[in-house]
PDB file of C-alpha atoms in Angstrom:
ATOM      1  CA  UNK A   1      82.611  32.067  83.718  1.00  0.00           C
ATOM      2  CA  UNK A   2      85.409  33.875  81.865  1.00  0.00           C
ATOM      3  CA  UNK A   3      85.645  37.656  81.806  1.00  0.00           C
ATOM      4  CA  UNK A   4      84.831  39.577  78.643  1.00  0.00           C
ATOM      5  CA  UNK A   5      85.330  43.162  77.517  1.00  0.00           C
ATOM      6  CA  UNK A   6      83.460  45.269  74.986  1.00  0.00           C
ATOM      7  CA  UNK A   7      84.708  47.829  72.519  1.00  0.00           C
ATOM      8  CA  UNK A   8      82.672  50.450  70.663  1.00  0.00           C
ATOM      9  CA  UNK A   9      83.719  52.120  67.458  1.00  0.00           C
ATOM     10  CA  UNK A  10      82.786  53.159  63.940  1.00  0.00           C
ATOM     11  CA  UNK A  11      83.150  51.380  60.611  1.00  0.00           C
ATOM     12  CA  UNK A  12      83.593  53.550  57.542  1.00  0.00           C
ATOM     13  CA  UNK A  13      82.008  52.249  54.342  1.00  0.00           C
ATOM     14  CA  UNK A  14      83.615  53.016  50.944  1.00  0.00           C
ATOM     15  CA  UNK A  15      81.165  55.894  50.363  1.00  0.00           C
ATOM     16  CA  UNK A  16      82.238  57.561  53.621  1.00  0.00           C
ATOM     17  CA  UNK A  17      79.174  56.650  55.702  1.00  0.00           C
ATOM     18  CA  UNK A  18      80.098  55.621  59.249  1.00  0.00           C
ATOM     19  CA  UNK A  19      78.235  52.882  61.133  1.00  0.00           C
ATOM     20  CA  UNK A  20      78.353  52.335  64.881  1.00  0.00           C
ATOM     21  CA  UNK A  21      80.030  49.061  65.898  1.00  0.00           C
ATOM     22  CA  UNK A  22      80.349  46.989  69.031  1.00  0.00           C
ATOM     23  CA  UNK A  23      82.628  44.049  69.728  1.00  0.00           C
ATOM     24  CA  UNK A  24      82.404  41.518  72.544  1.00  0.00           C
ATOM     25  CA  UNK A  25      85.944  40.312  73.252  1.00  0.00           C
ATOM     26  CA  UNK A  26      86.641  37.036  75.081  1.00  0.00           C
ATOM     27  CA  UNK A  27      89.403  36.674  77.619  1.00  0.00           C
ATOM     28  CA  UNK A  28      90.829  33.839  75.539  1.00  0.00           C
ATOM     29  CA  UNK A  29      93.374  34.993  72.967  1.00  0.00           C
ATOM     30  CA  UNK A  30      93.285  34.137  70.188  1.00  0.00           C
ATOM     31  CA  UNK A  31      89.548  33.424  70.233  1.00  0.00           C
ATOM     32  CA  UNK A  32      88.053  30.126  69.068  1.00  0.00           C
ATOM     33  CA  UNK A  33      86.335  31.957  66.208  1.00  0.00           C
ATOM     34  CA  UNK A  34      85.215  35.360  64.990  1.00  0.00           C
ATOM     35  CA  UNK A  35      81.489  35.889  64.568  1.00  0.00           C
ATOM     36  CA  UNK A  36      79.720  38.654  62.627  1.00  0.00           C
ATOM     37  CA  UNK A  37      76.131  39.430  63.611  1.00  0.00           C
ATOM     38  CA  UNK A  38      73.554  41.303  61.482  1.00  0.00           C
ATOM     39  CA  UNK A  39      70.537  42.726  63.349  1.00  0.00           C
ATOM     40  CA  UNK A  40      66.919  42.930  62.235  1.00  0.00           C
ATOM     41  CA  UNK A  41      64.418  45.597  61.172  1.00  0.00           C
ATOM     42  CA  UNK A  42      64.103  48.618  63.466  1.00  0.00           C
ATOM     43  CA  UNK A  43      66.654  47.125  65.828  1.00  0.00           C
ATOM     44  CA  UNK A  44      70.194  47.748  66.976  1.00  0.00           C
ATOM     45  CA  UNK A  45      73.070  45.720  68.360  1.00  0.00           C
ATOM     46  CA  UNK A  46      72.767  46.829  71.972  1.00  0.00           C
ATOM     47  CA  UNK A  47      69.363  45.160  72.243  1.00  0.00           C
ATOM     48  CA  UNK A  48      70.924  41.705  71.770  1.00  0.00           C
ATOM     49  CA  UNK A  49      72.047  41.713  75.391  1.00  0.00           C
ATOM     50  CA  UNK A  50      72.398  38.124  76.557  1.00  0.00           C
ATOM     51  CA  UNK A  51      73.500  36.242  73.454  1.00  0.00           C
ATOM     52  CA  UNK A  52      76.656  38.133  72.450  1.00  0.00           C
ATOM     53  CA  UNK A  53      78.188  38.050  75.958  1.00  0.00           C
ATOM     54  CA  UNK A  54      77.411  34.321  76.220  1.00  0.00           C
ATOM     55  CA  UNK A  55      79.300  33.656  73.000  1.00  0.00           C
ATOM     56  CA  UNK A  56      82.253  35.747  74.160  1.00  0.00           C
ATOM     57  CA  UNK A  57      82.308  33.907  77.489  1.00  0.00           C
ATOM     58  CA  UNK A  58      82.811  30.743  75.427  1.00  0.00           C
ATOM     59  CA  UNK A  59      85.797  32.128  73.527  1.00  0.00           C
ATOM     60  CA  UNK A  60      83.982  33.501  70.455  1.00  0.00           C
ATOM     61  CA  UNK A  61      84.702  37.109  69.454  1.00  0.00           C
ATOM     62  CA  UNK A  62      81.475  38.804  68.367  1.00  0.00           C
ATOM     63  CA  UNK A  63      81.465  41.720  65.914  1.00  0.00           C
ATOM     64  CA  UNK A  64      78.332  43.675  65.060  1.00  0.00           C
ATOM     65  CA  UNK A  65      77.182  47.027  63.735  1.00  0.00           C
ATOM     66  CA  UNK A  66      74.070  49.156  63.605  1.00  0.00           C
ATOM     67  CA  UNK A  67      73.252  48.924  59.933  1.00  0.00           C
ATOM     68  CA  UNK A  68      72.802  51.987  57.739  1.00  0.00           C
ATOM     69  CA  UNK A  69      69.496  53.598  58.738  1.00  0.00           C
ATOM     70  CA  UNK A  70      69.229  51.975  62.172  1.00  0.00           C
ATOM     71  CA  UNK A  71      70.296  52.431  65.786  1.00  0.00           C
ATOM     72  CA  UNK A  72      73.232  54.669  66.633  1.00  0.00           C
ATOM     73  CA  UNK A  73      74.213  54.858  62.977  1.00  0.00           C
ATOM     74  CA  UNK A  74      71.302  57.303  62.553  1.00  0.00           C
ATOM     75  CA  UNK A  75      72.667  60.780  63.276  1.00  0.00           C
ATOM     76  CA  UNK A  76      69.695  62.792  61.967  1.00  0.00           C
ATOM     77  CA  UNK A  77      65.996  61.894  61.605  1.00  0.00           C
ATOM     78  CA  UNK A  78      66.282  62.290  57.833  1.00  0.00           C
ATOM     79  CA  UNK A  79      68.352  59.111  57.505  1.00  0.00           C
ATOM     80  CA  UNK A  80      66.101  56.853  59.581  1.00  0.00           C
ATOM     81  CA  UNK A  81      65.569  53.605  57.703  1.00  0.00           C
ATOM     82  CA  UNK A  82      67.627  54.808  54.734  1.00  0.00           C
ATOM     83  CA  UNK A  83      69.293  51.481  54.047  1.00  0.00           C
ATOM     84  CA  UNK A  84      69.598  51.983  50.324  1.00  0.00           C
ATOM     85  CA  UNK A  85      68.632  49.287  47.801  1.00  0.00           C
ATOM     86  CA  UNK A  86      69.568  45.636  48.200  1.00  0.00           C
ATOM     87  CA  UNK A  87      72.885  46.121  46.412  1.00  0.00           C
ATOM     88  CA  UNK A  88      73.855  48.732  49.015  1.00  0.00           C
ATOM     89  CA  UNK A  89      72.764  46.453  51.867  1.00  0.00           C
ATOM     90  CA  UNK A  90      74.892  43.553  50.600  1.00  0.00           C
ATOM     91  CA  UNK A  91      77.840  45.808  49.753  1.00  0.00           C
ATOM     92  CA  UNK A  92      77.763  47.154  53.313  1.00  0.00           C
ATOM     93  CA  UNK A  93      77.908  43.586  54.592  1.00  0.00           C
ATOM     94  CA  UNK A  94      80.917  42.871  52.385  1.00  0.00           C
ATOM     95  CA  UNK A  95      82.727  45.941  53.703  1.00  0.00           C
ATOM     96  CA  UNK A  96      82.191  45.010  57.360  1.00  0.00           C
ATOM     97  CA  UNK A  97      82.859  41.278  56.912  1.00  0.00           C
ATOM     98  CA  UNK A  98      86.084  42.055  55.048  1.00  0.00           C
ATOM     99  CA  UNK A  99      87.344  44.107  57.979  1.00  0.00           C
ATOM    100  CA  UNK A 100      86.652  41.221  60.383  1.00  0.00           C
ATOM    101  CA  UNK A 101      88.275  38.710  58.034  1.00  0.00           C
ATOM    102  CA  UNK A 102      91.513  40.647  58.417  1.00  0.00           C
ATOM    103  CA  UNK A 103      91.373  39.931  62.161  1.00  0.00           C
ATOM    104  CA  UNK A 104      90.393  36.291  61.816  1.00  0.00           C
ATOM    105  CA  UNK A 105      93.236  35.719  59.359  1.00  0.00           C
ATOM    106  CA  UNK A 106      95.743  37.164  61.843  1.00  0.00           C
ATOM    107  CA  UNK A 107      94.313  34.932  64.583  1.00  0.00           C
ATOM    108  CA  UNK A 108      94.255  31.878  62.270  1.00  0.00           C
ATOM    109  CA  UNK A 109      90.691  31.051  63.314  1.00  0.00           C
ATOM    110  CA  UNK A 110      87.453  30.783  61.291  1.00  0.00           C
ATOM    111  CA  UNK A 111      84.727  33.361  60.788  1.00  0.00           C
ATOM    112  CA  UNK A 112      80.971  32.746  61.087  1.00  0.00           C
ATOM    113  CA  UNK A 113      78.148  34.973  59.846  1.00  0.00           C
ATOM    114  CA  UNK A 114      74.756  35.194  61.582  1.00  0.00           C
ATOM    115  CA  UNK A 115      71.667  37.388  61.282  1.00  0.00           C
ATOM    116  CA  UNK A 116      68.278  37.779  62.943  1.00  0.00           C
ATOM    117  CA  UNK A 117      64.932  38.478  61.252  1.00  0.00           C
ATOM    118  CA  UNK A 118      65.590  40.960  58.408  1.00  0.00           C
ATOM    119  CA  UNK A 119      69.299  40.368  59.101  1.00  0.00           C
ATOM    120  CA  UNK A 120      68.765  36.615  58.868  1.00  0.00           C
ATOM    121  CA  UNK A 121      67.265  37.058  55.421  1.00  0.00           C
ATOM    122  CA  UNK A 122      70.248  39.197  54.476  1.00  0.00           C
ATOM    123  CA  UNK A 123      72.625  36.441  55.592  1.00  0.00           C
ATOM    124  CA  UNK A 124      70.821  33.893  53.399  1.00  0.00           C
ATOM    125  CA  UNK A 125      70.886  36.296  50.454  1.00  0.00           C
ATOM    126  CA  UNK A 126      74.579  36.902  51.084  1.00  0.00           C
ATOM    127  CA  UNK A 127      75.287  33.157  51.199  1.00  0.00           C
ATOM    128  CA  UNK A 128      73.735  32.947  47.730  1.00  0.00           C
ATOM    129  CA  UNK A 129      75.046  36.146  46.146  1.00  0.00           C
ATOM    130  CA  UNK A 130      78.058  37.373  48.111  1.00  0.00           C
ATOM    131  CA  UNK A 131      81.472  37.683  46.446  1.00  0.00           C
ATOM    132  CA  UNK A 132      82.951  34.171  46.030  1.00  0.00           C
ATOM    133  CA  UNK A 133      86.280  35.322  47.455  1.00  0.00           C
ATOM    134  CA  UNK A 134      84.477  36.341  50.675  1.00  0.00           C
ATOM    135  CA  UNK A 135      82.112  33.360  50.896  1.00  0.00           C
ATOM    136  CA  UNK A 136      85.050  30.983  50.549  1.00  0.00           C
ATOM    137  CA  UNK A 137      86.451  32.398  53.804  1.00  0.00           C
ATOM    138  CA  UNK A 138      83.251  32.037  55.867  1.00  0.00           C
ATOM    139  CA  UNK A 139      83.115  28.808  57.874  1.00  0.00           C
ATOM    140  CA  UNK A 140      79.365  28.819  58.552  1.00  0.00           C
ATOM    141  CA  UNK A 141      76.135  30.759  58.089  1.00  0.00           C
ATOM    142  CA  UNK A 142      73.472  31.067  60.809  1.00  0.00           C
ATOM    143  CA  UNK A 143      69.987  32.579  60.545  1.00  0.00           C
ATOM    144  CA  UNK A 144      67.710  33.204  63.524  1.00  0.00           C
ATOM    145  CA  UNK A 145      63.991  33.570  62.654  1.00  0.00           C
ATOM    146  CA  UNK A 146      64.956  34.832  59.178  1.00  0.00           C
ATOM    147  CA  UNK A 147      62.643  37.021  57.116  1.00  0.00           C
ATOM    148  CA  UNK A 148      61.794  34.662  54.277  1.00  0.00           C
ATOM    149  CA  UNK A 149      58.148  35.647  54.400  1.00  0.00           C
ATOM    150  CA  UNK A 150      56.174  37.927  56.676  1.00  0.00           C
ATOM    151  CA  UNK A 151      53.727  36.022  58.864  1.00  0.00           C
ATOM    152  CA  UNK A 152      50.281  35.914  57.158  1.00  0.00           C
ATOM    153  CA  UNK A 153      48.677  37.811  60.051  1.00  0.00           C
ATOM    154  CA  UNK A 154      51.001  40.792  59.580  1.00  0.00           C
ATOM    155  CA  UNK A 155      51.594  40.719  55.816  1.00  0.00           C
ATOM    156  CA  UNK A 156      50.627  43.974  54.050  1.00  0.00           C
ATOM    157  CA  UNK A 157      47.709  43.975  51.629  1.00  0.00           C
ATOM    158  CA  UNK A 158      48.794  43.460  47.997  1.00  0.00           C
ATOM    159  CA  UNK A 159      47.289  46.842  47.060  1.00  0.00           C
ATOM    160  CA  UNK A 160      49.207  48.576  49.866  1.00  0.00           C
ATOM    161  CA  UNK A 161      52.443  46.873  48.811  1.00  0.00           C
ATOM    162  CA  UNK A 162      51.884  47.794  45.148  1.00  0.00           C
ATOM    163  CA  UNK A 163      51.144  51.433  46.016  1.00  0.00           C
ATOM    164  CA  UNK A 164      54.255  51.605  48.175  1.00  0.00           C
ATOM    165  CA  UNK A 165      56.457  50.215  45.402  1.00  0.00           C
ATOM    166  CA  UNK A 166      55.055  52.671  42.866  1.00  0.00           C
ATOM    167  CA  UNK A 167      55.555  55.614  45.199  1.00  0.00           C
ATOM    168  CA  UNK A 168      59.027  54.325  46.111  1.00  0.00           C
ATOM    169  CA  UNK A 169      60.213  54.718  42.531  1.00  0.00           C
ATOM    170  CA  UNK A 170      59.257  58.380  42.627  1.00  0.00           C
ATOM    171  CA  UNK A 171      60.295  59.115  46.227  1.00  0.00           C
ATOM    172  CA  UNK A 172      62.768  56.403  47.332  1.00  0.00           C
ATOM    173  CA  UNK A 173      63.778  58.238  50.526  1.00  0.00           C
ATOM    174  CA  UNK A 174      60.233  59.040  51.633  1.00  0.00           C
ATOM    175  CA  UNK A 175      59.587  57.710  55.128  1.00  0.00           C
ATOM    176  CA  UNK A 176      56.931  55.201  56.085  1.00  0.00           C
ATOM    177  CA  UNK A 177      56.270  54.062  59.647  1.00  0.00           C
ATOM    178  CA  UNK A 178      55.927  50.283  59.756  1.00  0.00           C
ATOM    179  CA  UNK A 179      55.213  49.249  63.327  1.00  0.00           C
ATOM    180  CA  UNK A 180      55.834  45.767  64.695  1.00  0.00           C
ATOM    181  CA  UNK A 181      53.385  44.162  67.109  1.00  0.00           C
ATOM    182  CA  UNK A 182      55.613  44.104  70.182  1.00  0.00           C
ATOM    183  CA  UNK A 183      53.409  41.466  71.842  1.00  0.00           C
ATOM    184  CA  UNK A 184      54.563  38.962  69.197  1.00  0.00           C
ATOM    185  CA  UNK A 185      58.289  39.370  69.775  1.00  0.00           C
ATOM    186  CA  UNK A 186      58.722  37.066  72.778  1.00  0.00           C
ATOM    187  CA  UNK A 187      56.659  35.137  75.311  1.00  0.00           C
ATOM    188  CA  UNK A 188      58.107  37.355  78.020  1.00  0.00           C
ATOM    189  CA  UNK A 189      56.013  40.569  77.766  1.00  0.00           C
ATOM    190  CA  UNK A 190      58.905  42.620  79.149  1.00  0.00           C
ATOM    191  CA  UNK A 191      60.864  41.990  75.941  1.00  0.00           C
ATOM    192  CA  UNK A 192      58.147  43.560  73.813  1.00  0.00           C
ATOM    193  CA  UNK A 193      57.714  46.432  76.246  1.00  0.00           C
ATOM    194  CA  UNK A 194      61.442  47.211  76.176  1.00  0.00           C
ATOM    195  CA  UNK A 195      61.369  47.199  72.365  1.00  0.00           C
ATOM    196  CA  UNK A 196      58.392  49.562  72.329  1.00  0.00           C
ATOM    197  CA  UNK A 197      60.021  51.976  74.788  1.00  0.00           C
ATOM    198  CA  UNK A 198      63.485  51.996  73.165  1.00  0.00           C
ATOM    199  CA  UNK A 199      63.904  55.306  71.266  1.00  0.00           C
ATOM    200  CA  UNK A 200      66.401  53.681  68.889  1.00  0.00           C
ATOM    201  CA  UNK A 201      63.687  51.318  67.607  1.00  0.00           C
ATOM    202  CA  UNK A 202      62.111  54.016  65.441  1.00  0.00           C
ATOM    203  CA  UNK A 203      60.099  51.605  63.227  1.00  0.00           C
ATOM    204  CA  UNK A 204      60.560  53.931  60.258  1.00  0.00           C
ATOM    205  CA  UNK A 205      61.698  52.730  56.861  1.00  0.00           C
ATOM    206  CA  UNK A 206      62.074  54.402  53.506  1.00  0.00           C
ATOM    207  CA  UNK A 207      59.897  53.277  50.619  1.00  0.00           C
ATOM    208  CA  UNK A 208      63.049  52.073  48.841  1.00  0.00           C
ATOM    209  CA  UNK A 209      64.340  50.205  51.872  1.00  0.00           C
ATOM    210  CA  UNK A 210      61.036  48.547  52.753  1.00  0.00           C
ATOM    211  CA  UNK A 211      60.503  47.454  49.133  1.00  0.00           C
ATOM    212  CA  UNK A 212      64.001  45.986  49.033  1.00  0.00           C
ATOM    213  CA  UNK A 213      63.417  44.099  52.293  1.00  0.00           C
ATOM    214  CA  UNK A 214      60.175  42.559  50.949  1.00  0.00           C
ATOM    215  CA  UNK A 215      61.775  41.790  47.581  1.00  0.00           C
ATOM    216  CA  UNK A 216      64.595  39.894  49.295  1.00  0.00           C
ATOM    217  CA  UNK A 217      62.071  37.903  51.309  1.00  0.00           C
ATOM    218  CA  UNK A 218      59.932  37.111  48.276  1.00  0.00           C
ATOM    219  CA  UNK A 219      62.965  35.932  46.352  1.00  0.00           C
ATOM    220  CA  UNK A 220      64.016  33.616  49.182  1.00  0.00           C
ATOM    221  CA  UNK A 221      60.483  32.196  49.331  1.00  0.00           C
ATOM    222  CA  UNK A 222      60.142  31.829  45.567  1.00  0.00           C
ATOM    223  CA  UNK A 223      62.297  28.717  45.327  1.00  0.00           C
ATOM    224  CA  UNK A 224      64.724  30.462  42.976  1.00  0.00           C
ATOM    225  CA  UNK A 225      67.549  30.680  45.511  1.00  0.00           C
ATOM    226  CA  UNK A 226      69.503  27.488  46.078  1.00  0.00           C
ATOM    227  CA  UNK A 227      72.679  27.789  48.094  1.00  0.00           C
ATOM    228  CA  UNK A 228      75.775  26.308  46.510  1.00  0.00           C
ATOM    229  CA  UNK A 229      77.115  23.440  48.609  1.00  0.00           C
ATOM    230  CA  UNK A 230      80.736  24.250  47.735  1.00  0.00           C
ATOM    231  CA  UNK A 231      80.548  28.017  48.341  1.00  0.00           C
ATOM    232  CA  UNK A 232      81.830  28.189  51.949  1.00  0.00           C
ATOM    233  CA  UNK A 233      85.273  27.796  53.456  1.00  0.00           C
ATOM    234  CA  UNK A 234      87.031  24.605  52.444  1.00  0.00           C
ATOM    235  CA  UNK A 235      84.558  24.086  49.587  1.00  0.00           C
ATOM    236  CA  UNK A 236      81.597  23.463  51.921  1.00  0.00           C
ATOM    237  CA  UNK A 237      78.692  25.708  52.868  1.00  0.00           C
ATOM    238  CA  UNK A 238      77.519  25.017  56.429  1.00  0.00           C
ATOM    239  CA  UNK A 239      74.048  26.245  57.384  1.00  0.00           C
ATOM    240  CA  UNK A 240      72.182  26.528  60.706  1.00  0.00           C
ATOM    241  CA  UNK A 241      68.672  27.962  60.804  1.00  0.00           C
ATOM    242  CA  UNK A 242      66.657  28.450  63.993  1.00  0.00           C
ATOM    243  CA  UNK A 243      62.982  29.379  64.177  1.00  0.00           C
ATOM    244  CA  UNK A 244      60.224  29.344  66.778  1.00  0.00           C
ATOM    245  CA  UNK A 245      57.090  27.644  65.488  1.00  0.00           C
ATOM    246  CA  UNK A 246      54.893  30.254  67.238  1.00  0.00           C
ATOM    247  CA  UNK A 247      56.635  33.211  65.555  1.00  0.00           C
ATOM    248  CA  UNK A 248      53.989  35.806  64.648  1.00  0.00           C
ATOM    249  CA  UNK A 249      56.400  38.151  62.823  1.00  0.00           C
ATOM    250  CA  UNK A 250      58.328  36.000  60.319  1.00  0.00           C
ATOM    251  CA  UNK A 251      56.591  32.957  58.899  1.00  0.00           C
ATOM    252  CA  UNK A 252      57.899  29.664  60.299  1.00  0.00           C
ATOM    253  CA  UNK A 253      56.480  27.618  57.412  1.00  0.00           C
ATOM    254  CA  UNK A 254      58.297  29.742  54.821  1.00  0.00           C
ATOM    255  CA  UNK A 255      61.570  29.147  56.636  1.00  0.00           C
ATOM    256  CA  UNK A 256      60.888  25.417  56.739  1.00  0.00           C
ATOM    257  CA  UNK A 257      60.208  25.371  52.980  1.00  0.00           C
ATOM    258  CA  UNK A 258      63.432  27.255  52.271  1.00  0.00           C
ATOM    259  CA  UNK A 259      65.482  24.921  54.433  1.00  0.00           C
ATOM    260  CA  UNK A 260      64.026  21.785  52.834  1.00  0.00           C
ATOM    261  CA  UNK A 261      64.930  23.047  49.354  1.00  0.00           C
ATOM    262  CA  UNK A 262      68.613  23.471  50.183  1.00  0.00           C
ATOM    263  CA  UNK A 263      70.787  20.563  49.033  1.00  0.00           C
ATOM    264  CA  UNK A 264      73.624  20.902  51.498  1.00  0.00           C
ATOM    265  CA  UNK A 265      75.697  18.223  53.177  1.00  0.00           C
ATOM    266  CA  UNK A 266      75.917  20.189  56.444  1.00  0.00           C
ATOM    267  CA  UNK A 267      72.631  21.858  57.344  1.00  0.00           C
ATOM    268  CA  UNK A 268      70.529  21.962  60.496  1.00  0.00           C
ATOM    269  CA  UNK A 269      67.048  23.341  61.180  1.00  0.00           C
ATOM    270  CA  UNK A 270      66.561  23.935  64.887  1.00  0.00           C
ATOM    271  CA  UNK A 271      62.864  24.248  65.807  1.00  0.00           C
ATOM    272  CA  UNK A 272      61.955  25.917  69.095  1.00  0.00           C
ATOM    273  CA  UNK A 273      58.480  24.688  69.936  1.00  0.00           C
ATOM    274  CA  UNK A 274      56.174  27.389  71.235  1.00  0.00           C
ATOM    275  CA  UNK A 275      58.815  30.123  71.011  1.00  0.00           C
ATOM    276  CA  UNK A 276      58.133  33.494  69.371  1.00  0.00           C
ATOM    277  CA  UNK A 277      60.342  35.720  67.209  1.00  0.00           C
ATOM    278  CA  UNK A 278      63.223  36.970  69.351  1.00  0.00           C
ATOM    279  CA  UNK A 279      64.800  33.652  70.312  1.00  0.00           C
ATOM    280  CA  UNK A 280      67.880  35.264  71.841  1.00  0.00           C
ATOM    281  CA  UNK A 281      65.797  37.252  74.359  1.00  0.00           C
ATOM    282  CA  UNK A 282      63.373  34.706  75.778  1.00  0.00           C
ATOM    283  CA  UNK A 283      63.263  34.668  79.556  1.00  0.00           C
ATOM    284  CA  UNK A 284      65.615  32.878  81.935  1.00  0.00           C
ATOM    285  CA  UNK A 285      66.777  29.415  80.970  1.00  0.00           C
ATOM    286  CA  UNK A 286      65.422  29.760  77.419  1.00  0.00           C
ATOM    287  CA  UNK A 287      67.753  32.663  76.658  1.00  0.00           C
ATOM    288  CA  UNK A 288      70.697  30.587  77.889  1.00  0.00           C
ATOM    289  CA  UNK A 289      69.464  27.557  75.932  1.00  0.00           C
ATOM    290  CA  UNK A 290      69.480  29.460  72.636  1.00  0.00           C
ATOM    291  CA  UNK A 291      72.967  30.865  73.234  1.00  0.00           C
ATOM    292  CA  UNK A 292      74.236  27.395  74.169  1.00  0.00           C
ATOM    293  CA  UNK A 293      72.841  25.965  70.919  1.00  0.00           C
ATOM    294  CA  UNK A 294      74.655  28.607  68.885  1.00  0.00           C
ATOM    295  CA  UNK A 295      77.903  28.065  70.788  1.00  0.00           C
ATOM    296  CA  UNK A 296      77.679  24.297  70.326  1.00  0.00           C
ATOM    297  CA  UNK A 297      77.192  24.578  66.556  1.00  0.00           C
ATOM    298  CA  UNK A 298      79.992  27.107  66.110  1.00  0.00           C
ATOM    299  CA  UNK A 299      82.468  25.235  68.311  1.00  0.00           C
ATOM    300  CA  UNK A 300      81.784  21.952  66.497  1.00  0.00           C
ATOM    301  CA  UNK A 301      82.873  23.628  63.245  1.00  0.00           C
ATOM    302  CA  UNK A 302      85.747  25.755  64.493  1.00  0.00           C
ATOM    303  CA  UNK A 303      88.538  23.201  64.365  1.00  0.00           C
ATOM    304  CA  UNK A 304      90.938  22.565  61.498  1.00  0.00           C
ATOM    305  CA  UNK A 305      89.313  21.609  58.209  1.00  0.00           C
ATOM    306  CA  UNK A 306      89.691  18.090  56.901  1.00  0.00           C
ATOM    307  CA  UNK A 307      92.831  17.697  54.872  1.00  0.00           C
ATOM    308  CA  UNK A 308      94.489  20.772  56.378  1.00  0.00           C
ATOM    309  CA  UNK A 309      96.945  21.289  59.177  1.00  0.00           C
ATOM    310  CA  UNK A 310      95.702  22.807  62.389  1.00  0.00           C
ATOM    311  CA  UNK A 311      95.552  26.600  62.311  1.00  0.00           C
ATOM    312  CA  UNK A 312      95.346  26.950  66.091  1.00  0.00           C
TER     313      UNK A 312
END
């Protein structure tokens, strides 16, 4: 097993806001690939313990940040969950991805973009709506248990959702606690318990942010978003989606519908039978299995593109 190092820092967005970052750096230099990871709702990058180190041990440099409103990027209680509207969320992604693209260009290796849960939905939205000049430099897109629809057992009542949207227009930064059922996160009860006890998982959104998150999910589930097959690096969009069919947080069937609608030459839907929501944190061999699947997919697509000279 190769040694890895980690580096913490801050990324400054164009509006001056600073987000906490963490990078897992492989011993191999240059790395096989650079990999940007986007976390989920009420989460932060230091809770993705086993997966990022496993990727780095396989020569993949992992870059992540606590998104605006979450984790260590929250410096006062007033900004908890203050993600801004969807445009802000996607613009923040562009800013961070652009900074990593500068590194990957110097290393002459590809960049991959992955997200989990809310972050997985953001990655799919970004693959559809991101700036073409950025998308054309991303080798592959990965989504783990993406938020395409909330599971029916946890979906808010229509009246509650309507009232929240109405209030959000008047008080966009008003806070609303939206707790997750920690028993539905993973089959290992310790995972849910750790989530519940972590003070950085504040489970507090703003009315504006929560409405934007649900709007993005509804749009993905509506059938209106079709990813463009030629949008990715080398004129090809490569897509890998993973979902546990026992996920009680994000709806597995909605993800399956979205995947089946996409007309892409290189797409894969990895189903984890009986697994819950946090695939990267299942116990023991399952945690390693998920990381190995990600590594395998990334490595298989990290070589020189067809019709080009090797960049390694």
